[in-house]
Short mmCIF file of C-alpha atoms in Angstrom, two decimals:
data_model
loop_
_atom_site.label_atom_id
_atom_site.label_comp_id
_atom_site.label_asym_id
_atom_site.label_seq_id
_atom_site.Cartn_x
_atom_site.Cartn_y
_atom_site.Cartn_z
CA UNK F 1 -111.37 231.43 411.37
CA UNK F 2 -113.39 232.11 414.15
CA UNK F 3 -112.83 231.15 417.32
CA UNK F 4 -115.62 228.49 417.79
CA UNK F 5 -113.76 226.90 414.78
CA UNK F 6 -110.96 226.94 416.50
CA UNK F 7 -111.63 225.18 419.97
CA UNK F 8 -113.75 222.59 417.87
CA UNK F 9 -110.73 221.92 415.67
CA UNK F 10 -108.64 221.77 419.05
CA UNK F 11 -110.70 219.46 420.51
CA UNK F 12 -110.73 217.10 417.52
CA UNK F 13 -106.65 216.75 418.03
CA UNK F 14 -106.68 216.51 421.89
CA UNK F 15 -109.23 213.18 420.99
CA UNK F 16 -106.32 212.19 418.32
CA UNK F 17 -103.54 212.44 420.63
CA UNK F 18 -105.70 210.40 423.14
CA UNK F 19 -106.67 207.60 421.14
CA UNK F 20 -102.92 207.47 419.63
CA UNK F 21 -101.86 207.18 423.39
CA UNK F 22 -104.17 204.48 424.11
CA UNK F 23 -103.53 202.33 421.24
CA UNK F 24 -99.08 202.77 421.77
CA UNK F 25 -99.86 201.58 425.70
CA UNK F 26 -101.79 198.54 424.68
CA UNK F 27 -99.34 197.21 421.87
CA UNK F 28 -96.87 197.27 424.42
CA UNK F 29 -98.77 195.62 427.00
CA UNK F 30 -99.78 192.94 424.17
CA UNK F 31 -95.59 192.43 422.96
CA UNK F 32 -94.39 191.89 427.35
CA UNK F 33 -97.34 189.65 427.09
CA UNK F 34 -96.30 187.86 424.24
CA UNK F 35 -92.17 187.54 425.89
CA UNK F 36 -93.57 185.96 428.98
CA UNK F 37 -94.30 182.45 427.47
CA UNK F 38 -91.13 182.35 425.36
CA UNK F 39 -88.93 183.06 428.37
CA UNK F 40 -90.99 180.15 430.58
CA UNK F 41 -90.29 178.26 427.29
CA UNK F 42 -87.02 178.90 427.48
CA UNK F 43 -86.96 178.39 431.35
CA UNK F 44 -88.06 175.05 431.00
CA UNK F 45 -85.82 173.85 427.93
CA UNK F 46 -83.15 174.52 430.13
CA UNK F 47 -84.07 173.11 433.23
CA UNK F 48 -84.83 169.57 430.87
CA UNK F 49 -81.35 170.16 430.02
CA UNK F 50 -79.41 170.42 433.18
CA UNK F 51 -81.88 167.00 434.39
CA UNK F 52 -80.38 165.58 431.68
CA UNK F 53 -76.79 165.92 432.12
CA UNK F 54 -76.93 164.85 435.74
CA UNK F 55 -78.97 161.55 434.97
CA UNK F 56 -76.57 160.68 432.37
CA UNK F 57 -73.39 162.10 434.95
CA UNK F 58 -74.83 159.45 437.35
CA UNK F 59 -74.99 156.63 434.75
CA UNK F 60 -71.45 156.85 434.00
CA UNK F 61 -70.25 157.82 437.53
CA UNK F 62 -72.07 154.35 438.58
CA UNK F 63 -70.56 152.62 435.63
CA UNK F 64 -67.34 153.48 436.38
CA UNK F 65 -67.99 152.60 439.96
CA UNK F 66 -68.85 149.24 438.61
CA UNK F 67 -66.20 148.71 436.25
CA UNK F 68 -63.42 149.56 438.92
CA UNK F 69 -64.61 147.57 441.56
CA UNK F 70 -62.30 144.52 442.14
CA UNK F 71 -63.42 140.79 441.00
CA UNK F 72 -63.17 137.50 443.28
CA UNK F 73 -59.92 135.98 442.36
CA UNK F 74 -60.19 132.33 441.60
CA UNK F 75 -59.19 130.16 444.29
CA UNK F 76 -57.89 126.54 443.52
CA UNK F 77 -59.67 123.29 444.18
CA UNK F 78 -57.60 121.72 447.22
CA UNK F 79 -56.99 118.44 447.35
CA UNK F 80 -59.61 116.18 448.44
CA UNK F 81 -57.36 113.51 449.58
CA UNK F 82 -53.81 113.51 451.89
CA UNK F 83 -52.44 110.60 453.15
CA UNK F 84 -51.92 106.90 450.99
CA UNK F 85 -52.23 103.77 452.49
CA UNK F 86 -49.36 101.55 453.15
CA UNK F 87 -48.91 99.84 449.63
CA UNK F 88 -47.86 96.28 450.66
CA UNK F 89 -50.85 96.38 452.65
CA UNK F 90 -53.46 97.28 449.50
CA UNK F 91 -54.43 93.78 448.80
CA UNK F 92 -56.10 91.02 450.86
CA UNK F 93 -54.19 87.67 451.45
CA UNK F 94 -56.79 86.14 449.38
CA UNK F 95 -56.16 88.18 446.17
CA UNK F 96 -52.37 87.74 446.55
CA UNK F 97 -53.14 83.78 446.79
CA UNK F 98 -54.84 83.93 443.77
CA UNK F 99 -52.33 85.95 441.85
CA UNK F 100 -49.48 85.47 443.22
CA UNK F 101 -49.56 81.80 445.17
CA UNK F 102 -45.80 81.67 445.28
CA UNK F 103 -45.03 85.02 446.53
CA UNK F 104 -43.62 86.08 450.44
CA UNK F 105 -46.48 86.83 452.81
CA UNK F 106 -45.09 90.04 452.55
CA UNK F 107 -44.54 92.43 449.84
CA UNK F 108 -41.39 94.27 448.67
CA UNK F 109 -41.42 98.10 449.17
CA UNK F 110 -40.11 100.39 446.57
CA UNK F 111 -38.02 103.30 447.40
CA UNK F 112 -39.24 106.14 448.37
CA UNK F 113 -38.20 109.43 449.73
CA UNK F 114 -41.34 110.73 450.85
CA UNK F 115 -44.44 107.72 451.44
CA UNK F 116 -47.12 110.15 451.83
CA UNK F 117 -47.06 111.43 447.86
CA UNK F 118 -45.09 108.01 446.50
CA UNK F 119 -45.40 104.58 447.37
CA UNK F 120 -44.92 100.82 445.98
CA UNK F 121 -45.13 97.52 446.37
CA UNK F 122 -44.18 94.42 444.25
CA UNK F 123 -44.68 90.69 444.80
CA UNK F 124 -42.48 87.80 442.50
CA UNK F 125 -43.94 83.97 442.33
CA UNK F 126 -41.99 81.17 440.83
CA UNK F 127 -44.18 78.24 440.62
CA UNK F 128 -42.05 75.19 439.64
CA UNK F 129 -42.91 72.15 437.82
CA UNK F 130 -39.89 70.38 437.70
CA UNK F 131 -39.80 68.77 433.95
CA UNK F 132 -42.64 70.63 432.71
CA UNK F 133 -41.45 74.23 433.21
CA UNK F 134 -42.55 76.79 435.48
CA UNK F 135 -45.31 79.59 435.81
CA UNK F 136 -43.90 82.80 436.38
CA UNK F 137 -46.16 85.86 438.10
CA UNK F 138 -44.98 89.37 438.98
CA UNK F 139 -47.21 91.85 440.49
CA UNK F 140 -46.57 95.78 441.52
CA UNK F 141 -48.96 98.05 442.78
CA UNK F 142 -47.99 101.86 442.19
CA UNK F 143 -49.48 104.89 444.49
CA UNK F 144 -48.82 108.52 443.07
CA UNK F 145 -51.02 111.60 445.32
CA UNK F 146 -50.79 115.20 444.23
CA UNK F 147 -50.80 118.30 445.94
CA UNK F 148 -53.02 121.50 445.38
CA UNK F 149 -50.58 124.32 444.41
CA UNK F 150 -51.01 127.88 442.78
CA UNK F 151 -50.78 126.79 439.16
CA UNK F 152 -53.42 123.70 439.34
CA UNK F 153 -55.41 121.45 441.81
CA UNK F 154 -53.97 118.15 442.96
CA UNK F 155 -56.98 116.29 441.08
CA UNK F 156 -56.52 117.95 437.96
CA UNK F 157 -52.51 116.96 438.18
CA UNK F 158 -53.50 113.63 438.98
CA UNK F 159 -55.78 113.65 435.78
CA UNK F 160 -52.47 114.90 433.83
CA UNK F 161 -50.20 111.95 435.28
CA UNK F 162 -53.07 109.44 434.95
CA UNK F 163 -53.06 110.20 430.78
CA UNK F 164 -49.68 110.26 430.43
CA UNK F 165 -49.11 106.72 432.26
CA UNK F 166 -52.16 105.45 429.99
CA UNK F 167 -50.13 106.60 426.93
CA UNK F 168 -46.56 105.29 428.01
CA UNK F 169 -47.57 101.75 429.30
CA UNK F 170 -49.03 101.52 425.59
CA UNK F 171 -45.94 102.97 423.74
CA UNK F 172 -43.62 100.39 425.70
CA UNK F 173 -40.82 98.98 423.72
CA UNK F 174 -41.10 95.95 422.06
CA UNK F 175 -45.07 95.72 423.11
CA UNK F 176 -46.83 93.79 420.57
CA UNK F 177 -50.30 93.33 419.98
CA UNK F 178 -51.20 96.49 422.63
CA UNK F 179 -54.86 97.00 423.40
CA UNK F 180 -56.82 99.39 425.56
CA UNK F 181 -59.96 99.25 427.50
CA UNK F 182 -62.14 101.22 430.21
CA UNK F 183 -62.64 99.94 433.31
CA UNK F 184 -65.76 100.24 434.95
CA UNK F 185 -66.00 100.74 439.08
CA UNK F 186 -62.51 101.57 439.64
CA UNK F 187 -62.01 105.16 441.12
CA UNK F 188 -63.13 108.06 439.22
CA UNK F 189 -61.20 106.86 435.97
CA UNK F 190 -59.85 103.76 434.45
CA UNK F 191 -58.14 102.06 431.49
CA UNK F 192 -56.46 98.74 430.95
CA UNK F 193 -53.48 98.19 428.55
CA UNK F 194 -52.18 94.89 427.74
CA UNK F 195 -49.51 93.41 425.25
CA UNK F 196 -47.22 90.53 424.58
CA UNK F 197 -43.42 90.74 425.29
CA UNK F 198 -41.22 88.39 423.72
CA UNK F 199 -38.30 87.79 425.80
CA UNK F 200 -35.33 84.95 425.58
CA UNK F 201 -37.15 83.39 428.65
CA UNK F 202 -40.16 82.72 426.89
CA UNK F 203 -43.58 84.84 425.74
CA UNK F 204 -45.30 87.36 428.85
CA UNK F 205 -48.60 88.72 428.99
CA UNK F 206 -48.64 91.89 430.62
CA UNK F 207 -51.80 93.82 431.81
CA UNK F 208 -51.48 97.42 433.14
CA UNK F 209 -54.57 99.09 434.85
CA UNK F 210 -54.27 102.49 435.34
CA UNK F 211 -56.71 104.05 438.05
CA UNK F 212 -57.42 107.84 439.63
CA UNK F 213 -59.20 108.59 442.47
CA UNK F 214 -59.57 112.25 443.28
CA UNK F 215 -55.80 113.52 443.36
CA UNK F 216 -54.36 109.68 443.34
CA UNK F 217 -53.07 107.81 440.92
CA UNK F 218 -52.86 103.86 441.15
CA UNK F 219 -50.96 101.80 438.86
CA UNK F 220 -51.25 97.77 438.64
CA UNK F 221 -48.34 96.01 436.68
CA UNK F 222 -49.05 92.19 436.14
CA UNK F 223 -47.63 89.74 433.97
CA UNK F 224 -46.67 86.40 433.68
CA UNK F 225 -45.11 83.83 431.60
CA UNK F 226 -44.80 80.08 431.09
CA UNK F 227 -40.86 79.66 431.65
CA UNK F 228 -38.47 75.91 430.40
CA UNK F 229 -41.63 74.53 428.03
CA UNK F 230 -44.37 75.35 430.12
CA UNK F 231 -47.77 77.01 428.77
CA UNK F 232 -48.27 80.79 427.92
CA UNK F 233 -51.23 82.11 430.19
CA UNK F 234 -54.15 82.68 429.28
CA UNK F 235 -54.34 86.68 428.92
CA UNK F 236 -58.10 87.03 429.69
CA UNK F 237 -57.58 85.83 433.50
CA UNK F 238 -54.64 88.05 433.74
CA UNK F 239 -56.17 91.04 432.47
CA UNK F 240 -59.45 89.92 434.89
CA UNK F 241 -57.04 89.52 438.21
CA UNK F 242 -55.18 92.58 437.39
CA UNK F 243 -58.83 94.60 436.87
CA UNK F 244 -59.43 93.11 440.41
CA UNK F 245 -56.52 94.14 441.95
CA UNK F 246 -56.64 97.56 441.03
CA UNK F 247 -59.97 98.04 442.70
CA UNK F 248 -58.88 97.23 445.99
CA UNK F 249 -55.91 98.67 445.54
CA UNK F 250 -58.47 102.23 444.84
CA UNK F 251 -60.49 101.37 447.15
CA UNK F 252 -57.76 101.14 450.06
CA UNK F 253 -57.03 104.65 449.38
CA UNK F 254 -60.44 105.92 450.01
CA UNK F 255 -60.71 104.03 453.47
CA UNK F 256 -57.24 105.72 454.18
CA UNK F 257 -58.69 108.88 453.47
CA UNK F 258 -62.10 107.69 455.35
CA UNK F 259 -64.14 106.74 452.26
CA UNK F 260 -65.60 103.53 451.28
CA UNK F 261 -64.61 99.86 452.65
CA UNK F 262 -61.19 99.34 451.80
CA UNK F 263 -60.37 96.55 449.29
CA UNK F 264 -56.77 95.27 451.01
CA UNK F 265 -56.44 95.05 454.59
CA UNK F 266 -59.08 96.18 457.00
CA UNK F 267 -58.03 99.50 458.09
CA UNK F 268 -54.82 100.20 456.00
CA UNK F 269 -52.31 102.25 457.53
CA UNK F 270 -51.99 105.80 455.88
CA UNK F 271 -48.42 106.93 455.27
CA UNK F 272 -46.57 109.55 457.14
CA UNK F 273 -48.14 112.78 456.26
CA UNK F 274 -45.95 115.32 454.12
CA UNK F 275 -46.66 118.71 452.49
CA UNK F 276 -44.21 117.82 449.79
CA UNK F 277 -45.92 117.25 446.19
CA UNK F 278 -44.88 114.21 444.04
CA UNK F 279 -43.47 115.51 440.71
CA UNK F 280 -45.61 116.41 438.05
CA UNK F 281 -43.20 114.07 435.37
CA UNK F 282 -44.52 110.30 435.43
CA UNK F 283 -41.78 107.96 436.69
CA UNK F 284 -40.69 105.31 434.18
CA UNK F 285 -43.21 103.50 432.82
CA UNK F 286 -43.97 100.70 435.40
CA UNK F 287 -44.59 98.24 432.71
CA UNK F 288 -40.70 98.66 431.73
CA UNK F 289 -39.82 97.81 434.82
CA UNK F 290 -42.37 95.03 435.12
CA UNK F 291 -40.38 93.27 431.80
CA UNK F 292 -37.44 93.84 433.61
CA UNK F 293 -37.73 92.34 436.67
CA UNK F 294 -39.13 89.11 435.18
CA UNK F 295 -36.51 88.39 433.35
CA UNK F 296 -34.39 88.90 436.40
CA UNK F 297 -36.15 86.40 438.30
CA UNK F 298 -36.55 84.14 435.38
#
């Protein structure tokens, strides 16, 4: 081979090696190319990722913030009224007249241990005619308040007691003939109940009006009876006096607690004030005692 042969044949590789060179450098330059999206890709997939956890991290840190953060307690109505009136003072001279004719000026007082949550009054009328019998009348007027306490509000014990005398006065013994009806205009609510009593003295009407007014309770007992031969009365205009009763009766209570006109006296005076609460129990149905006391004055 000669040597011109030779350097040609040289030459030829050195170009070879060259281009070999050149073509290794740019595949590599096109593969770190190629890595520099997928790592931004990946870059980016986990930056979404870490925004991710913290939103939701905040969600439930605020709502467990939310969840743990204390309610309002309820608080309990108080009571709207506190003081009674003086219950022989409840009615004006005229009503008493009218139902009553026969009765003192002034009205018994029932017991009481504490005037400001309990109070009474009753009035008794004998009305004789001689030969022709007598026309007997007795009239109470019953005033029950209630007290706000932790369990319930004084109006809604009030509403308790009011039901519960409603339903007594009309499962009286020996009632006969019981009926009961709304009253309209007389405190917040009102019913009537009214029945026949047979009695060895002769045949009563009784009428019962049941009132409340706020966190009071007012109870009218009225009955009478033609006693020795005289005439039954008429049970209409008992039922209509004892409606009329019980509204001033209500109404004295609001002027004693500085509401309204008053129905009884003109300013009524409020009993002594006490932070003792009547009894949630109803007394004894006043219509019992009602029956009972007419026959003892008969």
């Amino acid at each position: 081979m000669s040597e011109g042969t030779m350097q040609r044949r040289a030459q030829r590789d050195d170009q070879r090696a060259r281009r070999t060179m050149r073509a290794g450098g740019l595949n590599r330059l096109l593969a770190a190319a190629a890595a520099v999206p997928v790592m931004l890709v990946a870059a980016g997939c986990s930056s979404d990722s870490g925004s991710g956890d913290d939103s939701g991290a905040a969600q439930k840190s605020g709502g467990a913030s939310a969840s743990t953060s204390p309610s309002a307690e309820p608080t309990v109505q108080a009571a709207a009224y506190g003081a009674l009136p003086e219950a022989c003072g409840v009615l004006s001279k005229k009503t008493l007249t009218a139902l009553v004719p026969k009765a003192p000026a002034k009205g018994k007082e029932g017991a009481s241990s504490d005037t400001a949550a309990r109070a009474s009054c009753s009035w008794s009328s004998l009305d004789n005619n001689g030969v022709k019998g007598s026309q007997f009348r007795w009239l109470n007027v019953s005033l029950v308040r209630f007290e706000t306490d932790a369990a319930s509000s004084g109006e809604q014990q009030a509403q308790e007691y009011y039901a519960k005398q409603v339903q007594d006065v009309a499962a009286t013994a020996g009632a006969k003939n019981p009926k009961s009806q709304a009253v309209a205009g007389t405190g917040d609510q009102a019913t009537t109940v009214r029945y026949d009593l047979k009695k060895s003295e002769g045949a009563f009407k009784q009428q019962t009006v049941v009132s409340r007014v706020e966190n009071v309770v007012v109870t009218v007992d009225y009955n009478g009876a033609g006693l020795a031969g005289d005439k039954t009365p008429d049970a209409a205009a008992l039922v209509k006096s004892a409606e009329l009763a019980a509204k001033e009766a209500v109404a004295a209570v609001e002027t004693a607690n500085g509401e309204g006109a008053g129905g009884g006296s003109s300013s009524p005076t409020p009993s002594k004030p006490s932070s003792t609460a009547p009894s949630k129990s109803p007394s004894k149905s006043p219509s019992a005692s009602a029956s009972a006391s007419a026959a003892k004055k008969s």
